[in-house]
mmCIF file of C-alpha atoms and ligand atoms in Angstrom:
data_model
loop_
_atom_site.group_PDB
_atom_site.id
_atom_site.type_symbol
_atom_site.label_atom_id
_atom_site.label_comp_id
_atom_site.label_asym_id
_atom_site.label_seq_id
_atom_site.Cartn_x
_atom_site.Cartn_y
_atom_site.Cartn_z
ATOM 1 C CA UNK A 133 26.559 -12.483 -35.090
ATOM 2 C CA UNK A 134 25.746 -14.481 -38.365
ATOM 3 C CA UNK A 135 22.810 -16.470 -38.142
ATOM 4 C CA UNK A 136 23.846 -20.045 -38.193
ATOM 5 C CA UNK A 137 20.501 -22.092 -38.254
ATOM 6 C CA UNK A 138 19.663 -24.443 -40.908
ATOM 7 C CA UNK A 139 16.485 -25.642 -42.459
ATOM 8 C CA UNK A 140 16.946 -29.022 -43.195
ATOM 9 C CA UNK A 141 14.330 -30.625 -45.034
ATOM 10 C CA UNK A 142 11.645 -29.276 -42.284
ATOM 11 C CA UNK A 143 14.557 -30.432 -39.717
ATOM 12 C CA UNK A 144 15.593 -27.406 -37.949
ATOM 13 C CA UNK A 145 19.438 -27.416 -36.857
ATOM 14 C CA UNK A 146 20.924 -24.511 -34.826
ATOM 15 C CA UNK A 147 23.720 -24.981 -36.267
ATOM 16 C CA UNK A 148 24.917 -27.015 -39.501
ATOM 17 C CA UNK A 149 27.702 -28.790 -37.694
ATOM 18 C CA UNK A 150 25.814 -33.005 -37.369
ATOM 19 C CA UNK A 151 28.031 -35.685 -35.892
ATOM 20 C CA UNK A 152 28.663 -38.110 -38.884
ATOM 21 C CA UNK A 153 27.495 -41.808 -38.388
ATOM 22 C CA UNK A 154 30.362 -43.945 -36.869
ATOM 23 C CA UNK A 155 32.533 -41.549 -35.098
ATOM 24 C CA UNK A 156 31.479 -40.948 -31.727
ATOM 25 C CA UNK A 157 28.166 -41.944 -31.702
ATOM 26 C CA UNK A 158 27.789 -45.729 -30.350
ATOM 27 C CA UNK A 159 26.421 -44.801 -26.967
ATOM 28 C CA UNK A 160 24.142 -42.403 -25.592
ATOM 29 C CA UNK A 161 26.154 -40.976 -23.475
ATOM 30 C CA UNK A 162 28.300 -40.240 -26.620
ATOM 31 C CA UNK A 163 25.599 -38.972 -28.512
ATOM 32 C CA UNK A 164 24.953 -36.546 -25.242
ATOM 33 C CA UNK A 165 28.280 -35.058 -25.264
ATOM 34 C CA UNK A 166 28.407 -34.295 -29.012
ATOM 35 C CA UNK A 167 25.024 -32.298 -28.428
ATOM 36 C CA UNK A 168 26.501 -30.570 -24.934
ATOM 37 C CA UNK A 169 29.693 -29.424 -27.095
ATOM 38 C CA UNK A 170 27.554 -28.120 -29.397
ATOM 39 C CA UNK A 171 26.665 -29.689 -32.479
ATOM 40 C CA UNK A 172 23.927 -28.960 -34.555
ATOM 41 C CA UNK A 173 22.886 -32.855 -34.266
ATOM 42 C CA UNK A 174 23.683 -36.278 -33.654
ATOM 43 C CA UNK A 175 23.533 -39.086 -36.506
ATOM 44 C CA UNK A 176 23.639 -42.100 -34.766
ATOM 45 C CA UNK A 177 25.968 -45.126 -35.999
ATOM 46 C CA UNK A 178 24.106 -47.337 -38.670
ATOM 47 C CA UNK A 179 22.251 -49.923 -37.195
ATOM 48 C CA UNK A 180 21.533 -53.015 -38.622
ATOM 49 C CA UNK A 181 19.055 -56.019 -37.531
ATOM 50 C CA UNK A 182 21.412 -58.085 -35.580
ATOM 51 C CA UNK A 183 24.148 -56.896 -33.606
ATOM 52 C CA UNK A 184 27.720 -57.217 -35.282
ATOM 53 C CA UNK A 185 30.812 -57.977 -34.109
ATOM 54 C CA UNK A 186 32.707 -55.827 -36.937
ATOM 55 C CA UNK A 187 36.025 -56.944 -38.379
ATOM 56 C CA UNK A 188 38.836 -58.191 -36.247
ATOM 57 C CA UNK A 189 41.838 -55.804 -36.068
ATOM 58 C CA UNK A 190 43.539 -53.904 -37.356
ATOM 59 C CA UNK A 191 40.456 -52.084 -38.755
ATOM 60 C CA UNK A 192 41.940 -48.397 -38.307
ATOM 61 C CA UNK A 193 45.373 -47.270 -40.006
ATOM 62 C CA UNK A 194 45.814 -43.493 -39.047
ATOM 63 C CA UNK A 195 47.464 -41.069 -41.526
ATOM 64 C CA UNK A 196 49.162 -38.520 -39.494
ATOM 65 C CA UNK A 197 46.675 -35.578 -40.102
ATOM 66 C CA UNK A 198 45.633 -36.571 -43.328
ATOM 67 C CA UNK A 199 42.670 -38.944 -42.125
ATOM 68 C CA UNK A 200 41.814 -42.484 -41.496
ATOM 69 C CA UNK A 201 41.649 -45.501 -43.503
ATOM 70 C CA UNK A 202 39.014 -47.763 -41.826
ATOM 71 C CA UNK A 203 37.178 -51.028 -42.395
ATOM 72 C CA UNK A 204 35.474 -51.528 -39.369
ATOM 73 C CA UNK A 205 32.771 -54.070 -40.678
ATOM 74 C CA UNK A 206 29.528 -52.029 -39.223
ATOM 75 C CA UNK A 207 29.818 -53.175 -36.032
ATOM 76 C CA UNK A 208 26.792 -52.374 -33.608
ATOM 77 C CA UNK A 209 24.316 -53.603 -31.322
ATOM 78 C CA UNK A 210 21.478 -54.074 -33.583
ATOM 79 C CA UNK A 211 18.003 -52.086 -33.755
ATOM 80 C CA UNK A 212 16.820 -54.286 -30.663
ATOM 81 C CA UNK A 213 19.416 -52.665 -27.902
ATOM 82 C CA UNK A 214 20.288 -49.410 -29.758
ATOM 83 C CA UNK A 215 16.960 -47.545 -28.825
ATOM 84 C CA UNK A 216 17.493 -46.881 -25.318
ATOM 85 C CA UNK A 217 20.737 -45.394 -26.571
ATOM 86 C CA UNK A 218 18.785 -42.843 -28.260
ATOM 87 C CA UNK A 219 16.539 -42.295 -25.628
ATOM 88 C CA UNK A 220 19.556 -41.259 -23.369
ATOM 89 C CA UNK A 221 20.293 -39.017 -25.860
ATOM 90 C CA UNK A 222 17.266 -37.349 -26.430
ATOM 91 C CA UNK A 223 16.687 -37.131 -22.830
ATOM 92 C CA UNK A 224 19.440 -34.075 -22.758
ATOM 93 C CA UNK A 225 17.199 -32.967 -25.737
ATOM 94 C CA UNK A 226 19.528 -34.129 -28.505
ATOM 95 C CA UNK A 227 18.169 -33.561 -31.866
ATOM 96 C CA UNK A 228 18.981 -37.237 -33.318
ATOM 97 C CA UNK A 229 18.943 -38.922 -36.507
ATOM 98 C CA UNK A 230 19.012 -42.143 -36.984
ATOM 99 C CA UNK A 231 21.198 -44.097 -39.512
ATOM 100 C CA UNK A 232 20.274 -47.712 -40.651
ATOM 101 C CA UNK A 233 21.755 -49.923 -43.514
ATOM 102 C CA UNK A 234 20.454 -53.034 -44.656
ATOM 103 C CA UNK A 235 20.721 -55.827 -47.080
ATOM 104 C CA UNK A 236 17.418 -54.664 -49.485
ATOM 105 C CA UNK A 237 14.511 -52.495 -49.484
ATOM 106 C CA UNK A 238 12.554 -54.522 -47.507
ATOM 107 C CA UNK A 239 15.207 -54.617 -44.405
ATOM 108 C CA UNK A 240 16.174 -50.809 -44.992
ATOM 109 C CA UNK A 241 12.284 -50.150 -44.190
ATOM 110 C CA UNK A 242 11.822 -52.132 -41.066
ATOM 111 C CA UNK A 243 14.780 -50.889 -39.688
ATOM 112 C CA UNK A 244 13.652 -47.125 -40.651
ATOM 113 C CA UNK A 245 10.068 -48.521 -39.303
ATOM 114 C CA UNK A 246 12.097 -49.441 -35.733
ATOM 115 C CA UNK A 247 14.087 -46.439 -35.230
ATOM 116 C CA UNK A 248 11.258 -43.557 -36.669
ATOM 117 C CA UNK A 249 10.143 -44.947 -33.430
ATOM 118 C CA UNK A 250 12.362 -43.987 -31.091
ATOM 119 C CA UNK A 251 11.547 -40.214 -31.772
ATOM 120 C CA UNK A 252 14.286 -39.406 -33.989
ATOM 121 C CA UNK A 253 14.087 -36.375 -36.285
ATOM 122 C CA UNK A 254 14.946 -37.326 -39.443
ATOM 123 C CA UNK A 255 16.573 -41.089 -40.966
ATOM 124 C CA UNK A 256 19.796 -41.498 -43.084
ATOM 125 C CA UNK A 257 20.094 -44.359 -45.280
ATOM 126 C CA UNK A 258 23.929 -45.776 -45.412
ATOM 127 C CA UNK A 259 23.869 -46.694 -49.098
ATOM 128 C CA UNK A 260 27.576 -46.253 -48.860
ATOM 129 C CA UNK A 261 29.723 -48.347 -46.554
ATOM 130 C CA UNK A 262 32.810 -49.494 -48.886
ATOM 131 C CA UNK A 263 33.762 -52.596 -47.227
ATOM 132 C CA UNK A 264 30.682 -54.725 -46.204
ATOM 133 C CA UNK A 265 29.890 -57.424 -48.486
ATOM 134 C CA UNK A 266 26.192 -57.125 -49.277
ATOM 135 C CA UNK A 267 25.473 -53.962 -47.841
ATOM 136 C CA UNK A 268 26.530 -50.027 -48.128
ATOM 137 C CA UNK A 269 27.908 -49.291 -51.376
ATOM 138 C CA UNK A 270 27.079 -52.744 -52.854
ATOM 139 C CA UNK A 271 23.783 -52.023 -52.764
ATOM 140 C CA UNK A 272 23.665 -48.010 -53.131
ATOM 141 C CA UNK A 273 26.039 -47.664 -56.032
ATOM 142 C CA UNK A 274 23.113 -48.946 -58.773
ATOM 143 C CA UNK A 275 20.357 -45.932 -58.744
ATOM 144 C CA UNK A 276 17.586 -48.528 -59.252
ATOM 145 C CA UNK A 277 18.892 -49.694 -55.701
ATOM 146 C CA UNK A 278 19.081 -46.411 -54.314
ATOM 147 C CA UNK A 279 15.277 -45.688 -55.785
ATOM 148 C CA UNK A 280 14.004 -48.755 -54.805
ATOM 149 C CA UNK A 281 15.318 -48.593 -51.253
ATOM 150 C CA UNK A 282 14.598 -45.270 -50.636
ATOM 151 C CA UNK A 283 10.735 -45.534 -51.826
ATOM 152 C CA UNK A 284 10.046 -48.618 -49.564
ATOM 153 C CA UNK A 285 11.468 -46.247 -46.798
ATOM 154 C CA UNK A 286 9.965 -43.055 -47.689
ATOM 155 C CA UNK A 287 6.359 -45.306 -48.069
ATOM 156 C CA UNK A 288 6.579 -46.543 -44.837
ATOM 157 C CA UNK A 289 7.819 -43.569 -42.417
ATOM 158 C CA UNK A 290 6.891 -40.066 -42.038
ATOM 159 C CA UNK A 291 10.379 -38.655 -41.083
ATOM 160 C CA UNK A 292 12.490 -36.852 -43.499
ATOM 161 C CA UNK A 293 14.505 -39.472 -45.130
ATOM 162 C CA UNK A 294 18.171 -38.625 -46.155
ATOM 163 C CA UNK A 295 20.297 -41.251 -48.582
ATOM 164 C CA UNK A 296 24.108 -41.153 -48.117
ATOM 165 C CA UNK A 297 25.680 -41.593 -51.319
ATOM 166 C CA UNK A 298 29.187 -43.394 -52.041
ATOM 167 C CA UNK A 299 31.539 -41.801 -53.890
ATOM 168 C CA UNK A 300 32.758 -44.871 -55.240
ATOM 169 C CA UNK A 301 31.012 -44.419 -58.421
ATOM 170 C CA UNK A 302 31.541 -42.963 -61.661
ATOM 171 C CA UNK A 303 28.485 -40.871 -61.432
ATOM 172 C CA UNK A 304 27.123 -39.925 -57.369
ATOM 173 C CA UNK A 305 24.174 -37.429 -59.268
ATOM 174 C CA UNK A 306 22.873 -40.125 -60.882
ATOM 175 C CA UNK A 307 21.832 -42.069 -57.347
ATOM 176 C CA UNK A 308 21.124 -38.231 -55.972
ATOM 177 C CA UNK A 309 18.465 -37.745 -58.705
ATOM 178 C CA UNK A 310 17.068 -41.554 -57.683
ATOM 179 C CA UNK A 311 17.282 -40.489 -54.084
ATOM 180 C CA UNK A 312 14.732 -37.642 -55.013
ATOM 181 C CA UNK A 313 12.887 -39.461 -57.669
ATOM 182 C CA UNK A 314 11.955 -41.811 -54.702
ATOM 183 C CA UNK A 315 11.053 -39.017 -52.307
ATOM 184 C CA UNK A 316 14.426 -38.396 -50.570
ATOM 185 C CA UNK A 317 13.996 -35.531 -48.430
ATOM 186 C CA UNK A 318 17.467 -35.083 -48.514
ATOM 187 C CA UNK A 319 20.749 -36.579 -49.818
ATOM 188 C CA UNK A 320 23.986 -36.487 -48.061
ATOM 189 C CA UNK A 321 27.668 -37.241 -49.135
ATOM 190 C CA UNK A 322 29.872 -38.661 -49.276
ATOM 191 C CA UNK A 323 30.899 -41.871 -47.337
ATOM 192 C CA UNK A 324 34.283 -42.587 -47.371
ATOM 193 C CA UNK A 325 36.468 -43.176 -50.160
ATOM 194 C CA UNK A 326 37.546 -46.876 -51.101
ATOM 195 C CA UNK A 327 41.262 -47.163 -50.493
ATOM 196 C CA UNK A 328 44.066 -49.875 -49.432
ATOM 197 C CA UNK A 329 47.257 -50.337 -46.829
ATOM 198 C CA UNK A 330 49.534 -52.718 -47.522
ATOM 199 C CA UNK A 331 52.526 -53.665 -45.002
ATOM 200 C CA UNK A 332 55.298 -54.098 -47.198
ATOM 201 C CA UNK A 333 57.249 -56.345 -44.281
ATOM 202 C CA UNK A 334 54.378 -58.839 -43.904
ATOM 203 C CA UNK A 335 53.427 -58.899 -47.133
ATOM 204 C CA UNK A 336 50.041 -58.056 -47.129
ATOM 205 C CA UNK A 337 47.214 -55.471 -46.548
ATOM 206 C CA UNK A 338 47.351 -53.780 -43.413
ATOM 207 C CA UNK A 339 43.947 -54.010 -42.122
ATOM 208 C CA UNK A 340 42.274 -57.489 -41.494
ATOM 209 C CA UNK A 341 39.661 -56.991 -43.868
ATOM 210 C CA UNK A 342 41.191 -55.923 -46.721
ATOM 211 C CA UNK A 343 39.839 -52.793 -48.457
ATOM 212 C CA UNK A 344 38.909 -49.745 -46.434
ATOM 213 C CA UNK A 345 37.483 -46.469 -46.737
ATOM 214 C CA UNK A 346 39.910 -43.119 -46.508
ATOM 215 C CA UNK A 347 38.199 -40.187 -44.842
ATOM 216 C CA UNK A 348 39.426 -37.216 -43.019
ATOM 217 C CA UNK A 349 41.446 -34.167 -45.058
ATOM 218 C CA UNK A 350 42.663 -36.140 -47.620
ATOM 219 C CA UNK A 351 38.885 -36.686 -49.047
ATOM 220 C CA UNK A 352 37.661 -32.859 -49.138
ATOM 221 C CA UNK A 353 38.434 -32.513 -52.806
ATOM 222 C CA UNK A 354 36.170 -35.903 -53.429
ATOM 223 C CA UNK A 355 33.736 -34.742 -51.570
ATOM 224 C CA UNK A 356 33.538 -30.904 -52.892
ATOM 225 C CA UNK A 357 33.088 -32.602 -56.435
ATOM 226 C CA UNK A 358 30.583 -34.624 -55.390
ATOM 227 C CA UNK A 359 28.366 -31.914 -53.595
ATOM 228 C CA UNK A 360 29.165 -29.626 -56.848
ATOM 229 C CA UNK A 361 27.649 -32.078 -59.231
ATOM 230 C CA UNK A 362 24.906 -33.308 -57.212
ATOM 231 C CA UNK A 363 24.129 -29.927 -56.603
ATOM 232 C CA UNK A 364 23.298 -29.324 -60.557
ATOM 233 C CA UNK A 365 20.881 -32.230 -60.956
ATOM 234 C CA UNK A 366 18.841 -32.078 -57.642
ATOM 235 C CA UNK A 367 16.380 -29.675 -55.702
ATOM 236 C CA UNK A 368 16.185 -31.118 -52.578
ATOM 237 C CA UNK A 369 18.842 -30.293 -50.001
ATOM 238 C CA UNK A 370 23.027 -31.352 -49.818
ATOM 239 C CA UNK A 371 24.720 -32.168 -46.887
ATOM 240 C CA UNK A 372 28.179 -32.427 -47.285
ATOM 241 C CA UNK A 373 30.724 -34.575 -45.580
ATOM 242 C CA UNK A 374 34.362 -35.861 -46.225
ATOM 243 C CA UNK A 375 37.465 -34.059 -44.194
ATOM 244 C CA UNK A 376 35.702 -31.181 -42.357
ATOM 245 C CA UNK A 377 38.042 -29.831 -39.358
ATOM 246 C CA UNK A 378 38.111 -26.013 -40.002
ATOM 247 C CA UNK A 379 34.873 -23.511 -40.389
ATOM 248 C CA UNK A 380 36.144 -23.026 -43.552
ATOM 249 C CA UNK A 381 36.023 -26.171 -44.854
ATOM 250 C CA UNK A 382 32.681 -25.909 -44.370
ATOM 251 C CA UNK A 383 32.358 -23.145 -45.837
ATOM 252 C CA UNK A 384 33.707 -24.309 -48.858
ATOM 253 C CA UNK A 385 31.055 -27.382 -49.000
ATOM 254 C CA UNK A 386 28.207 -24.888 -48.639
ATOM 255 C CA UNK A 387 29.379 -22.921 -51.395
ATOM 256 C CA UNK A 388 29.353 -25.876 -53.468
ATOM 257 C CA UNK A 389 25.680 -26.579 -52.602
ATOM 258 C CA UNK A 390 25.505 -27.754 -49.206
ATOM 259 C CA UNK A 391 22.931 -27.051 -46.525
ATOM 260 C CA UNK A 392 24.690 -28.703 -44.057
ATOM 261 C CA UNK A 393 27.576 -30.496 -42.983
ATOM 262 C CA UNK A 394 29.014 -34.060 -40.866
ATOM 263 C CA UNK A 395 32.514 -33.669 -39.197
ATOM 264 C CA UNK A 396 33.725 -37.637 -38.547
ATOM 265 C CA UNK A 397 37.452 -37.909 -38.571
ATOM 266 C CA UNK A 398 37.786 -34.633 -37.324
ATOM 267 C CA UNK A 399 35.845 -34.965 -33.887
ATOM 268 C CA UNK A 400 38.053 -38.266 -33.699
ATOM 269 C CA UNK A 401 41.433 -36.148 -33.535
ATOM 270 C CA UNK A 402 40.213 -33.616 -31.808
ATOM 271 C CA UNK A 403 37.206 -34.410 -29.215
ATOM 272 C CA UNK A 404 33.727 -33.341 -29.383
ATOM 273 C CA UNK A 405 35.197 -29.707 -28.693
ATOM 274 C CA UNK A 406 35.568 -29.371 -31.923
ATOM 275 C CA UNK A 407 32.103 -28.523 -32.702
ATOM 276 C CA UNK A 408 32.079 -25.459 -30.510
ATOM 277 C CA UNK A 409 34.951 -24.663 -32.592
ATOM 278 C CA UNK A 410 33.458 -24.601 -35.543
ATOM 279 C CA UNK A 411 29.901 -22.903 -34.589
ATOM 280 C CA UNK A 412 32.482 -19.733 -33.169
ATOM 281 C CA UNK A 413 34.526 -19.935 -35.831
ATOM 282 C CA UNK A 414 32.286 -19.916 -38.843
ATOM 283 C CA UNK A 415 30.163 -17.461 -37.295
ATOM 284 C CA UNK A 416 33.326 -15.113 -37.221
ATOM 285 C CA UNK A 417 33.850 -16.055 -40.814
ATOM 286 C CA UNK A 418 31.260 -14.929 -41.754
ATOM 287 C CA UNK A 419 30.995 -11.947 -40.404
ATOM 288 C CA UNK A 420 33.922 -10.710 -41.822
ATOM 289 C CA UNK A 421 32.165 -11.329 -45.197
ATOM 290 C CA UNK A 422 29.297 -9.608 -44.374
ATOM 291 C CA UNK A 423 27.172 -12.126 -44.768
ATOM 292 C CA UNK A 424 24.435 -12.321 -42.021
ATOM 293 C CA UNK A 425 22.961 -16.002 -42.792
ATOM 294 C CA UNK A 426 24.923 -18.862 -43.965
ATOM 295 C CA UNK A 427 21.353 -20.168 -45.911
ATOM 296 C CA UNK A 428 22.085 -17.138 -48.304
ATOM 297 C CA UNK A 429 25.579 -18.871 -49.536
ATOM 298 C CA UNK A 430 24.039 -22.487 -50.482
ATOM 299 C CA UNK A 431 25.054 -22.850 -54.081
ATOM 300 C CA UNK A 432 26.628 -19.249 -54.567
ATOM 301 C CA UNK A 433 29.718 -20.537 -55.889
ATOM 302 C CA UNK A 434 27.764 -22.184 -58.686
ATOM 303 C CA UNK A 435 26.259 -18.892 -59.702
ATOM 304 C CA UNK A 436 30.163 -17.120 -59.285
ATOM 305 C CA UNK A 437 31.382 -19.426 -62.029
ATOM 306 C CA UNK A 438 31.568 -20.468 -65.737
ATOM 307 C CA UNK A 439 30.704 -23.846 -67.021
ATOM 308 C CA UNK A 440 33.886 -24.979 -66.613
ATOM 309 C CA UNK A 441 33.985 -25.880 -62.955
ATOM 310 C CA UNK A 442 31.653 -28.641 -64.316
ATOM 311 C CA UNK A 443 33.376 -30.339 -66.454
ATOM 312 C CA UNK A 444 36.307 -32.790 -65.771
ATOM 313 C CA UNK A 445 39.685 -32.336 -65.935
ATOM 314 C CA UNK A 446 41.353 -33.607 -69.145
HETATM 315 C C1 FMN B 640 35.810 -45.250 -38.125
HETATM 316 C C2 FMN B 640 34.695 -44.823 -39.043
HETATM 317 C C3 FMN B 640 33.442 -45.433 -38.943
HETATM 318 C C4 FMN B 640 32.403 -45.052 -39.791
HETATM 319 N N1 FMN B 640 31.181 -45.655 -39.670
HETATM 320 C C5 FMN B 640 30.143 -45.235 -40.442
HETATM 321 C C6 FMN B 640 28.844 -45.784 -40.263
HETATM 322 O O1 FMN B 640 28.593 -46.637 -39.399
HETATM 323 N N2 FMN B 640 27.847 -45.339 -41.086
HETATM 324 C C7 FMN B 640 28.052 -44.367 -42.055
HETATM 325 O O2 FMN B 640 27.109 -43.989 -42.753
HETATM 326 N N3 FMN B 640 29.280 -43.818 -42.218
HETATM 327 C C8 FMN B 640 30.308 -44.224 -41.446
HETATM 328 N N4 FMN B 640 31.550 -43.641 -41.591
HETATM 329 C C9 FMN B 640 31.729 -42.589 -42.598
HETATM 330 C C10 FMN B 640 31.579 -41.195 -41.986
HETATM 331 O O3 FMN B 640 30.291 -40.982 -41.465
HETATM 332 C C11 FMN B 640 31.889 -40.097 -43.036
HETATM 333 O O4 FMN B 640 30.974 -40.215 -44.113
HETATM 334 C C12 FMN B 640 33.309 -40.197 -43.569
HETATM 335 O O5 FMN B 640 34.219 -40.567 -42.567
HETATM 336 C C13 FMN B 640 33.777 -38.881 -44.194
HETATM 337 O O6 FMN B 640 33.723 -37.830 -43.259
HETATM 338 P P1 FMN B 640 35.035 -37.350 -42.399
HETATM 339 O O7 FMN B 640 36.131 -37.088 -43.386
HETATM 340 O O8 FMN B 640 34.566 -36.114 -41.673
HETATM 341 O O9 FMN B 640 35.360 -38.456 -41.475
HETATM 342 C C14 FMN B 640 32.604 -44.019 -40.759
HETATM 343 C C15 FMN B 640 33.869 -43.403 -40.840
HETATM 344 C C16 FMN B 640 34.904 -43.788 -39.993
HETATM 345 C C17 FMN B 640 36.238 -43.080 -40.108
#
C-alpha cells in the first residue's frame, strides 16, 4: 500500500485529505465525524470575534454537480463559544486546525492568540472570503495586507501558520511570496471563486447578498493554476483546494505542487464518507503507478514540462 502521510509544515497528517473551513465543520460533533470517516484533519470554520448571524437567505444556489455558489456572510459563534467545539473534537483525538479571519492584523492575531489555545495544530488565516465587506479577500488580495497580517500572527503564536489565498486576483504568487516573506509556514488555495446568480423572473440576483463565491468542480482548473504558479515562486508548502471529489483530482493538485489537499463542496454532496473514499482510492492510484509515497510526486509535473505550462494562454 502507498504511503499516504504528509509532512505538513512539522504538522503530520495520515493522510492529505483536511476538511476545508465552512463545510461541515461548525460543531464538534461535526468536526468528530469528519476525523471518524477518515480525514487527514479538520479545519474548523473561520471564526471571528463576535458571533455572526451570516446573510439572510438564499445564501446557497446549487449547480447540479458542478458546485455551489455561496455567500453565506461568515456566520459563526465567535472565538468566545467556539472552543469547547474544538475540545469535543479533539477529545476523539482529531487533529484540528483552526481558521480565523479578521478585520486587520491586530484582530487576525488575537483571534490566532485565542484559538492556538485551544490545542489546535496548526492556524489558517482566511485572507479570502469573496463576499464580506471588510474582511477575506478585501483585506488578503493586497500582499502588504497579507505580509502584514501574517507577521503580527506568526509574532505572536508558535503554531504553524497557513494563509489562504483568494483567487480573485490577478496575481495569487504575489500574496504566496508575502505569506512566506512574513513567516507563513504554509499557504493554502484557493477560496472560492467570485461569481453571480441572477433570477431572470424576479429581476435580480439570486442570493440575498449579492455576489458569491463558486466552488466545487467547476473551480479545479482555477485552482490547478493557482497551485502551479504559486508553486514556482515559493518554498514553503501548497495545499490545494477548489473542486476535489475524486483521488484523482487530488492527484492532479499534488502534481502541480501541492502537499496537501481540502475537499469542501464535495463532502457536502456526498457525506463525510467521502474521505474514506478518497484515502482507498488514491492509495490504489497510486499503486498502479508504482509510486510508493505520494511526498515523492509534489511538484513532479513541473519538472515533466516545458516553460510553456507557465505562461498564459493568448
Ligand atoms: C458553504 C461554504 C462555506 C464556506 N465557508 C468558508 C469559511 O468559513 N472559511 C474559509 O476559509 N473558506 C470557506 N469556504 C471555502 C472552502 O473552504 C473552499 O476553499 C472552497 O469551497 C473551494 O473548495 P471546494 O471546491 O472543495 O468546495 C466555504 C465554502 C462553501 C461552499
Amino acid at each position: 500500500m502507498a504511503d499516504l502521510r504528509v509532512d505538513l509544515a512539522g504538522v503530520a497528517l495520515r493522510n492529505p485529505f483536511l476538511l476545508a473551513s465552512g463545510i461541515w465543520g461548525e460543531s464538534g460533533e461535526s468536526l468528530k465525524g469528519v476525523w471518524a470517516a477518515g480525514a487527514g484533519g479538520v479545519i474548523t470554520k473561520s471564526i471571528g470575534r463576535e458571533p455572526r448571524a451570516g446573510y439572510p437567505n438564499p445564501t446557497v444556489e446549487s449547480y447540479d454537480r458542478w458546485g455551489f455558489l455561496n455567500a453565506m456572510g461568515l456566520p459563526n459563534p465567535g472565538i468566545e463559544e467556539y472552543p469547547q467545539e474544538i475540545a469535543i473534537a479533539r477529545g476523539a483525538g482529531a487533529l484540528v486546525v483552526g481558521s480565523v479571519f479578521g478585520h486587520d492584523a491586530d484582530e487576525f492575531a488575537d483571534l490566532a492568540e485565542r484559538l492556538a489555545a485551544t490545542g489546535v495544530a496548526a492556524l489558517e488565516l482566511n485572507l479570502s472570503c469573496p463576499h464580506a465587506e471588510g474582511l477575506g479577500a478585501e483585506v488578503g488580495s493586497d500582499p502588504g495586507a497579507v505580509e502584514e497580517i501574517c507577521r503580527a500572527v506568526v509574532r505572536r503564536v508558535r503554531l504553524p501558520v497557513i494563509a489562504k489565498l483568494t483567487p480573485n486576483t490577478h496575481d495569487i504568487a504575489a500574496l504566496a511570496v508575502a505569506a512566506e516573506r512574513a513567516g507563513a509556514a504554509a499557504v493554502s488555495a484557493i477560496n472560492t471563486v467570485r461569481g453571480l446568480s441572477i433570477d431572470a423572473t424576479l429581476r435580480r440576483p439570486t442570493l440575498s447578498h449579492g455576489l458569491g463565491g463558486l466552488s466545487g468542480p467547476a473551480i479545479k482548473p482555477v485552482g490547478l493554476a493557482c497551485v502551479w504558479q504559486i508553486y514556482e515562486k515559493v518554498r514553503i508548502p501548497i495545499v490545494g483546494v477548489g473542486g476535489i471529489g475524486r483521488a484523482e483530482d487530488a492527484l492532479e493538485y499534488v502534481l502541480a505542487g501541492a502537499r496537501a489537499v481540502e475537499v469542501g463542496t464535495a463532502v457536502a454532496f456526498e457525506g463525510v464518507g467521502v474521505f474514506g473514499r478518497l484515502a482507498r482510492d488514491l492509495s490504489s492510484r497510486l499503486d498502479a503507478l508504482g509510486v510508493s509515497r505520494l511526498s515523492d510526486l509534489v511538484g513532479a509535473a513541473h519538472r515533466e514540462s516545458g516553460a510553456g505550462a507557465t505562461a498564459a494562454a493568448p
